[in-house]
């Protein structure tokens, strides 16, 4: 039977002024030594001489004590308090806390509280019953061997905080804890949660600043607040496995593998290249909901606004009813169902090829197809602005890669001649995803085929968008007799679903089914995705006016921009406005967000360094007044970043 323990609490004050406080949970035999040590601490404190010292000793029955493990500890350093607070904000956001920036802003304002702010994580309401005092976590200590002598009587900020953080992280209803020390000389603070662990961050304030405080982020129900406070104040907790800082275990041996990761993240932050997710509370339709705010969507690739169409949803639900939610295997084992074959047939018919093959995603298609048709002995000629999945496919193939200047068919010809004779592939985006322009298809085909090379065109942003009825880039050149050998496309953009495909001759498709590793070794696309895409394709065929509306909207949007002095161009539904520096793209996107318009700030490596841009996408469902409003918002944002340069 474990024995009962004692809670020992000390609080020293002078008049109404707090000087020092501490608490221990101890074996009976350890009480006298710790009593002495806490007395020393109270009597010789930097905060001054006490005139009142209160000791409280309380028996804790063994079975009332909760035993917890310490959180794993790591440290991050920044160049400045701003940098430290940004790290804290990003870590908080990584937990899915939407208003991370506001919460960190509040933390740096706190001073003079004895306890913590209990903050509602989504509404940011303060929930602590006493706003001046705050909520205090008490009744906790590090577990120690019974005969272990007391530590130095000086406060060990880290050791106390690690214990408190372990208790708070296990408190029902608490999502995370943020802390800045109120000691003017101590600039290290932390963020802690079950999943993050205890992350020390330094610095979080300027040396000498008396600011400091704690926030317990609450995510439970209103009725459960008393339970949370009761646990924090009353439940005795012993924390096991607390390791002193700089113990041999923690000492940086050489560079720890994770240090490199953190340094890489820090470098991204410094270059305005750090990426975070935006967490939407709605479909990515032309009107979307982000952080509780309705926004006009100008960043989605769902060009025909079909992902939220009731007919696609119904088709998906029906497919789930008939075929289940997953396929249980790859296409070559259990994953081919009648709808997979139906979709392949209809895609081939839509693109005018003999056959088609589905992939789990567009990325999987490109990265699987290219290595299936090219190997070490081959040459691949690739446009410099091709999508990352094409680039990765080229690299995976082991073929020699020659990158030609963007859409420059003379450069392509020159590069082929340099390497002739050779076998292999010319590969290009059909619509370039960050620029919106269209491949010079007739020249490309002529050049590739004259030299005996395959031609592959990626129609991810072309399918359902360019050409009459959205038939893609080949339909822009009706006089053309030649066709690409491989027409790749996605189900995830204008078709409102998910997946990739390749349309080609029967022989090529059979070859891909036998050789493309991302096809052979991926579980087949889910029935719901396949059925939704099939429904979208049928809508596309039955309602070509949707595509007409998209074309009309693009024309109108460009015209509105021109009226306001912006000469943007596109041959698709992607309208880029280049602002060069990443920071300017981010600032402009943020300004537009404040206007209620969501656009993407596109930075390196999605585009070449120094070519950062706003990427706006037009949807068939945007109204004329939404297009006019967005053009105006863009102009205002550009003027503002120009002024603030
Ligand atoms: N419960 C809730 N809040 C508290 C408590 C408590 N028991 N004790 C202090 N606070 C609040 C109060 O508002 C203080 O002003 C604020 O937290 C900061 O408290 O790994 O020293 O005791 O090296 O100054 C972090 C250590 C040290 C980082 C934190 O906090 C590291 C520290 P302090
Ligand atoms: Mg303090």
XYZ file of C-alpha atoms and ligand atoms in Angstrom:
679
model
C 0.000 0.000 0.000
C 1.458 3.410 -0.903
C 1.458 5.695 2.123
C -0.377 8.963 2.561
C 1.522 12.132 1.612
C 1.457 15.700 2.875
C 0.792 18.900 1.029
C 3.025 21.683 2.350
C 2.247 25.240 1.262
C 4.119 28.432 2.068
C 3.044 31.979 1.365
C 5.012 35.034 2.460
C 3.797 38.616 2.298
C 4.517 42.083 3.549
C 1.330 43.980 4.265
C -0.860 43.216 1.294
C 2.136 42.662 -0.976
C 2.883 39.125 -2.108
C 6.533 38.143 -1.703
C 6.834 34.451 -2.314
C 4.763 31.301 -2.489
C 5.556 27.645 -2.975
C 4.063 24.222 -2.458
C 5.323 20.671 -2.091
C 3.800 17.233 -1.908
C 5.974 15.130 0.370
C 6.510 11.839 2.132
C 6.009 12.403 5.868
C 9.746 11.902 6.505
C 10.690 14.668 4.043
C 8.477 17.333 5.606
C 10.939 18.825 8.142
C 13.772 19.426 5.671
C 11.432 21.041 3.142
C 9.800 23.145 5.809
C 13.225 24.527 6.630
C 14.047 25.122 2.982
C 10.799 26.990 2.311
C 11.357 29.083 5.407
C 14.790 30.077 4.085
C 13.246 30.936 0.765
C 10.620 33.151 2.382
C 13.042 34.944 4.678
C 15.661 35.757 2.053
C 13.631 36.651 -1.005
C 14.617 39.172 -3.626
C 11.108 40.636 -3.401
C 11.779 41.865 0.154
C 11.389 40.910 3.822
C 8.123 39.306 4.823
C 6.176 40.281 7.888
C 3.829 37.332 7.568
C 4.615 33.755 6.573
C 1.813 31.244 6.376
C 2.549 27.502 6.335
C -0.154 24.966 5.700
C 0.341 21.226 6.106
C -2.409 18.921 4.922
C -2.632 15.130 4.788
C -3.381 13.651 1.338
C -4.720 10.093 1.321
C -2.654 7.975 -1.075
C -5.642 7.107 -3.228
C -6.580 10.768 -3.763
C -3.343 11.472 -5.639
C -3.255 11.520 -9.414
C 0.057 10.423 -10.951
C 1.004 12.045 -14.271
C 4.018 11.911 -16.576
C 5.897 15.120 -17.310
C 5.340 16.547 -20.788
C 8.257 16.123 -23.199
C 10.322 19.321 -23.162
C 11.884 21.176 -26.069
C 13.303 24.660 -26.476
C 13.015 27.162 -29.302
C 14.802 30.457 -29.598
C 13.975 33.544 -31.592
C 15.893 36.724 -32.347
C 13.414 38.971 -30.609
C 10.275 38.897 -28.456
C 8.269 39.430 -31.658
C 9.857 36.316 -33.136
C 9.215 34.329 -29.954
C 5.575 35.359 -29.885
C 5.253 34.408 -33.571
C 6.549 30.919 -32.756
C 3.996 30.692 -29.968
C 1.237 31.845 -32.307
C 2.153 29.316 -34.999
C 2.290 26.457 -32.502
C -1.091 27.491 -31.163
C -2.516 27.652 -34.667
C -1.105 24.196 -35.364
C -3.463 22.922 -32.667
C -6.389 24.158 -34.747
C -6.929 27.221 -32.542
C -8.358 29.658 -35.011
C -7.768 33.002 -33.280
C -4.176 32.238 -32.265
C -2.838 35.697 -33.063
C -5.443 37.460 -30.920
C -4.823 35.083 -28.023
C -1.070 35.686 -28.049
C -1.811 39.416 -28.284
C -3.878 39.157 -25.115
C -1.157 37.187 -23.287
C 1.433 39.924 -23.764
C -0.959 42.483 -22.248
C -1.453 40.629 -18.949
C 0.280 41.824 -15.802
C -0.218 41.727 -12.048
C -2.430 38.633 -11.787
C -1.796 35.882 -9.248
C -3.513 33.247 -11.330
C -4.294 32.580 -14.959
C -6.839 33.936 -17.395
C -9.337 31.203 -18.276
C -10.071 32.008 -21.884
C -12.729 30.517 -24.150
C -10.652 29.280 -27.099
C -13.217 30.197 -29.735
C -15.100 33.253 -28.442
C -12.154 34.651 -26.406
C -14.472 35.368 -23.492
C -12.786 35.477 -20.101
C -14.338 32.802 -17.938
C -12.425 33.128 -14.650
C -14.820 34.031 -11.796
C -12.366 36.549 -10.282
C -10.780 38.628 -13.004
C -8.165 40.240 -10.786
C -6.881 37.047 -9.252
C -7.482 34.584 -12.065
C -7.672 30.813 -11.751
C -4.809 29.161 -9.872
C -3.411 25.691 -10.369
C -2.337 24.287 -7.008
C -1.736 20.950 -5.277
C 0.983 19.653 -7.539
C 4.624 18.729 -7.278
C 7.305 16.679 -8.924
C 7.466 13.132 -7.632
C 10.759 12.577 -5.791
C 12.415 9.819 -3.850
C 11.449 10.118 -0.173
C 15.003 10.835 0.967
C 15.855 13.357 -1.756
C 17.095 16.586 -0.179
C 15.305 19.831 -0.973
C 16.504 21.697 -4.032
C 18.128 25.118 -3.729
C 15.830 27.561 -1.965
C 15.823 29.893 -4.971
C 12.862 29.525 -7.300
C 13.596 27.288 -10.263
C 11.251 28.787 -12.855
C 11.554 25.887 -15.209
C 11.080 23.091 -12.655
C 7.941 24.681 -11.214
C 6.493 25.494 -14.603
C 6.998 21.973 -15.961
C 5.032 20.548 -13.048
C 2.225 23.076 -13.371
C 2.070 22.530 -17.144
C 1.732 18.758 -16.706
C -1.277 19.243 -14.464
C -2.881 21.898 -16.636
C -2.418 19.816 -19.804
C -4.337 16.992 -18.119
C -7.111 19.206 -16.845
C -10.506 18.417 -18.378
C -11.629 21.167 -20.765
C -8.196 22.785 -21.193
C -6.801 22.748 -24.744
C -3.493 24.517 -24.143
C -1.575 26.781 -21.799
C 0.490 29.875 -22.571
C 2.864 31.530 -20.114
C 5.181 34.496 -19.857
C 7.031 34.883 -16.549
C 6.245 38.022 -14.583
C 9.846 38.197 -13.362
C 11.457 41.158 -15.084
C 14.693 39.200 -15.422
C 13.180 36.037 -16.897
C 12.297 36.257 -20.581
C 11.682 32.564 -21.281
C 8.093 31.347 -21.358
C 6.297 28.429 -22.877
C 3.302 26.947 -24.606
C 2.138 23.538 -23.465
C -0.505 21.002 -24.380
C -0.895 17.253 -24.452
C 0.037 17.064 -28.125
C 2.690 19.819 -28.298
C 4.380 18.890 -25.032
C 6.171 21.653 -23.128
C 7.758 24.038 -25.613
C 10.060 26.606 -24.018
C 10.320 29.770 -26.087
C 12.870 32.515 -25.601
C 12.608 35.470 -25.568
C 8.954 36.369 -25.134
C 9.530 39.818 -23.691
C 12.191 42.474 -23.328
C 14.471 42.025 -20.283
C 13.251 44.302 -17.482
C 9.603 44.184 -18.488
C 7.202 43.501 -15.621
C 4.594 42.062 -17.980
C 3.767 38.389 -17.566
C 0.857 36.077 -17.135
C -0.777 32.819 -18.022
C -3.680 31.795 -20.189
C -5.503 28.503 -19.803
C -7.405 27.989 -23.048
C -10.794 26.510 -22.347
C -12.650 24.429 -24.914
C -15.242 22.654 -22.779
C -18.916 23.319 -22.144
C -19.996 26.288 -20.002
C -21.563 23.996 -17.434
C -18.273 22.201 -16.896
C -16.224 25.269 -15.897
C -16.618 24.630 -12.136
C -15.337 21.086 -12.637
C -12.255 22.402 -14.439
C -11.503 24.930 -11.694
C -12.090 22.343 -8.993
C -9.570 20.021 -10.653
C -6.970 22.795 -11.002
C -7.265 23.905 -7.402
C -8.009 20.761 -5.476
C -6.895 17.587 -7.197
C -3.465 16.549 -5.841
C -1.085 15.666 -8.655
C 2.403 14.166 -8.624
C 4.366 14.545 -11.826
C 6.849 11.812 -12.663
C 9.897 12.012 -14.895
C 10.664 15.732 -14.495
C 14.224 16.121 -15.698
C 16.380 19.097 -14.721
C 17.349 21.356 -17.589
C 20.732 20.607 -19.020
C 20.778 17.118 -17.526
C 23.013 14.791 -19.538
C 19.865 13.483 -21.128
C 18.945 16.906 -22.570
C 22.406 18.169 -23.356
C 22.602 18.747 -27.075
C 24.890 15.901 -28.058
C 25.773 17.204 -31.434
C 22.988 18.669 -33.465
C 19.808 16.776 -32.748
C 17.881 15.752 -35.888
C 14.946 17.901 -34.860
C 17.164 20.973 -34.480
C 17.614 20.951 -38.227
C 13.878 20.827 -38.720
C 13.355 23.745 -36.383
C 16.116 25.749 -38.017
C 14.484 25.124 -41.402
C 11.134 26.329 -40.081
C 12.740 29.398 -38.572
C 14.381 30.205 -41.868
C 11.031 29.943 -43.656
C 9.526 32.372 -41.159
C 12.299 34.864 -41.683
C 11.797 34.789 -45.448
C 7.989 35.112 -45.300
C 7.770 31.623 -46.755
C 6.220 29.867 -43.764
C 2.952 28.222 -44.733
C -0.046 27.491 -42.570
C -3.460 26.053 -43.285
C -6.618 28.107 -43.299
C -9.399 26.215 -41.583
C -12.758 26.723 -43.289
C -16.063 25.952 -41.661
C -17.868 25.473 -44.954
C -17.544 24.103 -48.476
C -15.030 25.980 -50.646
C -17.921 27.393 -52.669
C -18.055 30.906 -54.137
C -19.123 32.067 -50.703
C -17.175 30.371 -47.903
C -16.932 30.708 -44.153
C -13.584 31.294 -42.456
C -13.107 32.169 -38.771
C -16.816 32.833 -38.499
C -16.720 35.338 -41.343
C -18.325 34.961 -44.770
C -15.840 35.451 -47.576
C -16.075 35.668 -51.332
C -14.004 32.767 -52.618
C -11.485 33.750 -55.302
C -8.902 31.034 -54.668
C -10.608 27.725 -55.318
C -9.923 25.504 -58.333
C -13.532 24.376 -58.206
C -14.102 26.620 -61.221
C -17.650 25.511 -61.974
C -18.660 25.546 -58.285
C -19.673 21.899 -58.511
C -18.099 20.561 -55.296
C -21.087 21.848 -53.375
C -23.695 20.954 -56.023
C -26.563 18.853 -54.682
C -26.440 16.467 -57.658
C -22.814 15.568 -56.943
C -23.603 15.096 -53.290
C -26.549 12.845 -54.086
C -24.448 10.773 -56.485
C -21.772 10.414 -53.802
C -24.299 9.334 -51.188
C -25.855 6.796 -53.556
C -22.433 5.390 -54.375
C -21.683 4.994 -50.694
C -24.975 3.128 -50.279
C -24.198 0.760 -53.175
C -20.410 0.432 -53.052
C -19.350 1.386 -49.528
C -16.975 4.071 -48.316
C -13.705 2.457 -49.360
C -12.557 -0.018 -51.980
C -10.406 -2.224 -49.763
C -7.537 -2.495 -52.176
C -5.769 -1.273 -55.280
C -7.410 -1.266 -58.680
C -5.724 -4.577 -59.501
C -7.021 -6.373 -56.421
C -10.446 -5.396 -55.019
C -10.614 -1.746 -56.040
C -12.268 -1.815 -59.463
C -16.031 -1.356 -59.303
C -18.477 -0.746 -62.136
C -18.405 3.021 -61.509
C -14.609 3.134 -61.928
C -14.977 1.617 -65.391
C -17.915 3.882 -66.243
C -15.937 6.985 -65.327
C -12.900 5.837 -67.330
C -15.112 5.228 -70.369
C -16.808 8.621 -70.126
C -13.546 10.487 -69.573
C -12.037 8.841 -72.658
C -15.111 9.795 -74.672
C -14.987 13.374 -73.361
C -11.332 13.749 -74.357
C -11.712 11.762 -77.572
C -9.202 9.006 -76.749
C -9.482 5.207 -76.835
C -9.134 4.695 -73.118
C -8.548 6.321 -69.741
C -7.094 5.345 -66.365
C -7.890 6.782 -62.926
C -5.394 7.636 -60.182
C -5.901 8.524 -56.531
C -4.883 12.150 -57.133
C -3.505 14.320 -59.899
C -0.146 14.255 -58.171
C -0.193 10.463 -58.152
C -1.016 10.469 -61.869
C 1.935 12.638 -62.896
C 4.416 11.108 -60.510
C 3.375 7.599 -61.590
C 2.874 8.006 -65.329
C 6.158 9.651 -66.237
C 8.392 6.967 -64.648
C 6.192 4.317 -66.295
C 6.986 5.597 -69.772
C 10.527 6.946 -69.327
C 13.643 5.450 -67.785
C 17.365 6.012 -67.510
C 18.041 5.786 -71.265
C 15.445 8.439 -72.125
C 15.304 12.237 -72.333
C 12.498 14.328 -70.863
C 11.935 17.880 -72.079
C 9.978 19.795 -69.473
C 8.630 23.388 -69.403
C 10.287 25.436 -66.644
C 6.901 26.314 -65.125
C 5.520 22.769 -65.002
C 3.713 21.654 -61.861
C 5.651 20.063 -58.982
C 4.062 16.663 -59.633
C 5.479 16.655 -63.177
C 8.896 17.635 -61.875
C 8.800 14.816 -59.314
C 7.631 12.336 -61.957
C 10.572 13.335 -64.160
C 13.026 12.892 -61.280
C 11.571 9.520 -60.278
C 11.975 8.200 -63.813
C 15.753 8.496 -63.698
C 15.694 9.933 -67.237
C 17.887 12.853 -68.221
C 15.868 16.070 -67.879
C 16.195 19.154 -70.069
C 14.164 22.131 -68.877
C 13.141 24.521 -71.650
C 12.112 28.156 -71.286
C 8.470 28.705 -70.510
C 6.284 27.987 -73.535
C 9.260 28.730 -75.791
C 8.991 26.226 -78.666
C 12.198 27.450 -80.297
C 14.078 26.682 -77.084
C 12.368 23.279 -76.955
C 13.446 22.526 -80.510
C 16.997 23.676 -79.749
C 17.231 21.469 -76.650
C 15.905 18.422 -78.518
C 18.378 18.927 -81.364
C 21.197 19.195 -78.844
C 20.345 15.739 -77.533
C 19.244 14.085 -80.777
C 18.839 11.322 -81.478
C 16.979 10.421 -78.347
C 13.845 8.713 -77.114
C 11.535 10.024 -74.411
C 8.960 12.677 -73.700
C 7.975 16.307 -74.012
C 5.758 17.276 -71.086
C 3.899 20.494 -70.378
C 1.040 21.891 -68.371
C -1.945 22.637 -70.628
C -2.946 25.597 -68.488
C -0.100 26.820 -66.281
C -1.404 26.735 -62.754
C 0.191 29.914 -61.419
C 0.144 31.967 -64.630
C -3.100 31.018 -66.324
C -1.646 30.844 -69.831
C -2.116 27.978 -72.295
C 0.550 25.755 -73.845
C 1.469 26.425 -77.478
C 0.059 23.057 -78.373
C 0.377 22.842 -82.179
C 4.067 23.717 -82.126
C 4.760 21.448 -79.180
C 3.111 18.457 -80.844
C 4.843 19.064 -84.130
C 8.245 19.353 -82.474
C 7.809 16.331 -80.211
C 6.458 14.048 -82.888
C 8.949 15.089 -85.535
C 11.682 13.900 -83.162
C 9.888 10.687 -82.220
C 9.048 11.750 -78.682
C 5.862 11.249 -76.707
C 3.880 14.400 -75.920
C 2.097 14.652 -72.581
C -0.190 17.531 -71.564
C -1.441 18.139 -68.032
C -5.013 19.425 -68.244
C -5.605 19.805 -64.501
C -6.636 23.456 -64.850
C -7.931 23.059 -68.420
C -10.538 20.309 -68.075
C -13.966 21.882 -67.703
C -12.426 25.311 -68.144
C -10.874 26.022 -71.547
C -12.320 25.472 -74.985
C -15.947 25.100 -75.985
C -17.771 23.020 -73.363
C -14.584 22.840 -71.303
C -13.138 20.088 -73.480
C -9.597 21.234 -72.738
C -6.644 22.639 -74.660
C -6.989 20.328 -77.654
C -10.432 21.806 -78.330
C -8.834 25.270 -78.647
C -7.165 24.102 -81.859
C -9.926 22.413 -83.874
C -7.872 22.488 -87.075
C -5.212 20.348 -85.404
C -5.012 16.730 -86.587
C -2.272 15.710 -84.213
C -3.072 14.978 -80.548
C -1.020 14.517 -77.372
C -0.161 10.897 -76.605
C -1.126 11.380 -72.989
C -3.764 13.824 -71.731
C -3.573 14.001 -67.991
C -6.272 15.695 -65.910
C -7.783 15.870 -62.448
C -11.203 15.223 -60.988
C -10.491 17.667 -58.172
C -10.802 21.015 -59.894
C -13.629 21.856 -62.320
C -15.057 18.377 -61.699
C -15.529 19.117 -58.008
C -14.308 15.783 -56.686
C -10.952 14.141 -56.081
C -8.582 12.044 -58.155
C -6.447 12.136 -61.288
C -6.711 10.536 -64.706
C -4.865 9.974 -67.951
C -6.576 9.637 -71.338
C -4.561 7.847 -74.004
C -4.560 5.017 -76.536
C -5.624 1.585 -75.385
C -2.036 0.288 -75.473
C -0.624 3.147 -73.448
C -3.360 2.809 -70.821
C -2.744 -0.941 -70.541
C 0.952 -0.186 -70.146
C 0.179 2.261 -67.308
C -2.035 -0.263 -65.537
C 0.938 -2.633 -65.525
C 3.738 -0.196 -64.815
C 2.588 2.940 -62.997
C 3.530 2.336 -59.378
C 1.191 4.981 -57.934
C -1.667 3.147 -59.715
C -0.624 -0.353 -58.720
C 0.245 0.407 -55.106
C -2.497 2.912 -54.144
C -5.915 1.977 -52.868
C -8.417 2.727 -55.635
C -10.349 6.027 -55.545
C -13.299 5.875 -53.146
C -16.763 5.223 -54.616
C -18.067 8.614 -53.428
C -15.293 10.488 -55.278
C -15.757 8.458 -58.439
C -19.529 8.893 -58.487
C -19.289 12.630 -57.792
C -16.842 13.049 -60.668
C -19.087 11.039 -62.953
C -22.043 13.253 -62.058
C -19.922 16.354 -62.685
C -18.784 15.117 -66.072
C -22.411 14.482 -67.081
C -23.409 17.968 -65.913
C -20.528 19.396 -67.904
C -21.790 17.645 -71.045
C -25.436 18.514 -70.437
C -24.853 22.143 -69.434
C -22.109 23.626 -71.610
C -23.577 27.020 -70.670
C -21.843 26.682 -67.278
C -18.505 26.869 -69.024
C -19.800 29.762 -71.127
C -20.723 31.568 -67.924
C -17.206 30.974 -66.602
C -15.674 32.384 -69.804
C -18.017 35.342 -69.621
C -17.053 35.973 -65.977
C -13.346 35.850 -66.789
C -13.814 38.357 -69.628
C -15.834 40.638 -67.363
C -13.315 40.412 -64.492
C -10.373 41.284 -66.759
C -12.395 44.177 -68.159
C -13.167 45.473 -64.653
C -9.492 45.218 -63.713
C -8.512 47.066 -66.875
C -11.055 49.790 -66.124
C -9.256 50.259 -62.792
C -5.838 50.336 -64.412
C -4.670 46.765 -63.839
C -3.599 44.924 -66.961
C -3.969 41.345 -65.847
C -4.096 38.570 -68.407
C -5.259 35.005 -68.597
C -6.268 32.341 -71.071
C -8.039 30.288 -68.422
C -9.832 31.087 -65.154
C -6.596 31.818 -63.253
C -5.809 35.520 -62.942
C -2.345 36.241 -61.520
C -1.187 39.670 -60.346
C 2.546 39.637 -59.675
C 3.781 41.791 -56.766
C 7.299 40.250 -56.559
C 8.159 40.086 -52.827
C 6.531 37.432 -50.647
C 5.816 39.912 -47.857
C 3.874 42.141 -50.278
C 1.812 39.231 -51.563
C 0.952 38.241 -48.000
C 0.085 41.818 -47.054
C -2.156 42.323 -50.091
C -3.973 39.016 -49.541
C -4.539 40.006 -45.923
C -5.978 43.378 -46.918
C -8.354 41.704 -49.347
C -9.343 39.260 -46.622
C -10.313 42.234 -44.479
C -12.512 43.348 -47.376
C -14.160 39.906 -47.315
C -12.374 38.420 -50.350
C -10.258 35.267 -50.125
C -7.356 35.080 -52.588
C -4.083 33.131 -52.386
C -0.675 34.712 -51.869
C 1.546 32.487 -53.973
C 5.223 32.399 -53.030
C 8.397 30.478 -53.732
C 8.691 27.538 -54.415
C 5.238 27.513 -56.068
C 6.590 30.309 -58.294
C 10.200 31.416 -58.913
C 11.797 33.435 -56.110
C 10.952 37.135 -56.504
C 7.794 36.411 -58.510
C 5.320 36.246 -55.620
C 1.794 37.031 -56.664
C -1.858 37.114 -55.854
C -3.565 34.247 -57.619
C -7.243 34.838 -58.180
C -9.540 32.254 -59.660
C -12.862 33.075 -61.232
C -15.836 30.752 -60.764
C -18.861 30.286 -62.998
C -21.094 31.184 -60.067
C -19.552 34.568 -59.247
C -22.010 37.368 -59.892
C -21.069 40.472 -61.838
C -21.268 42.573 -58.704
C -18.969 40.159 -56.837
C -16.454 40.414 -59.672
C -16.645 44.215 -59.642
C -16.270 44.297 -55.851
C -13.234 41.995 -55.946
C -11.548 44.065 -58.648
C -12.040 47.138 -56.446
C -10.697 45.338 -53.394
C -7.608 44.252 -55.327
C -6.916 47.803 -56.440
C -7.255 49.115 -52.880
C -4.906 46.413 -51.565
C -2.303 47.107 -54.242
C -2.457 50.846 -53.578
C -1.990 50.256 -49.857
C 1.048 48.000 -50.199
C 2.499 50.435 -52.721
C 2.050 53.312 -50.263
C 3.547 51.349 -47.357
C 6.604 50.262 -49.320
N -1.749 29.021 -11.442
C -2.159 29.808 -12.414
N -1.496 30.879 -12.837
C -0.346 31.183 -12.203
C 0.152 30.399 -11.158
C -0.610 29.257 -10.783
N -0.215 28.462 -9.812
N 1.288 30.945 -10.749
C 1.508 32.028 -11.507
N 0.513 32.190 -12.391
C 0.375 33.218 -13.401
C 0.416 34.602 -12.849
O -0.416 35.429 -13.632
C 1.836 35.019 -13.053
O 1.958 36.411 -13.234
C 2.191 34.303 -14.322
O 1.459 33.109 -14.283
C 3.654 33.993 -14.421
O 4.034 33.275 -13.281
O 10.983 26.551 -19.111
O 8.064 31.970 -13.743
O 5.599 32.233 -11.706
O 12.267 28.169 -18.372
O 6.313 34.298 -13.035
C 8.388 29.721 -17.307
C 9.567 28.860 -17.362
C 8.444 30.444 -16.001
C 9.981 28.627 -18.764
C 7.122 30.984 -15.693
O 5.880 32.129 -14.145
C 11.163 27.718 -18.759
C 7.109 31.735 -14.421
P 5.525 33.022 -12.943
Mg 7.104 35.202 -11.293
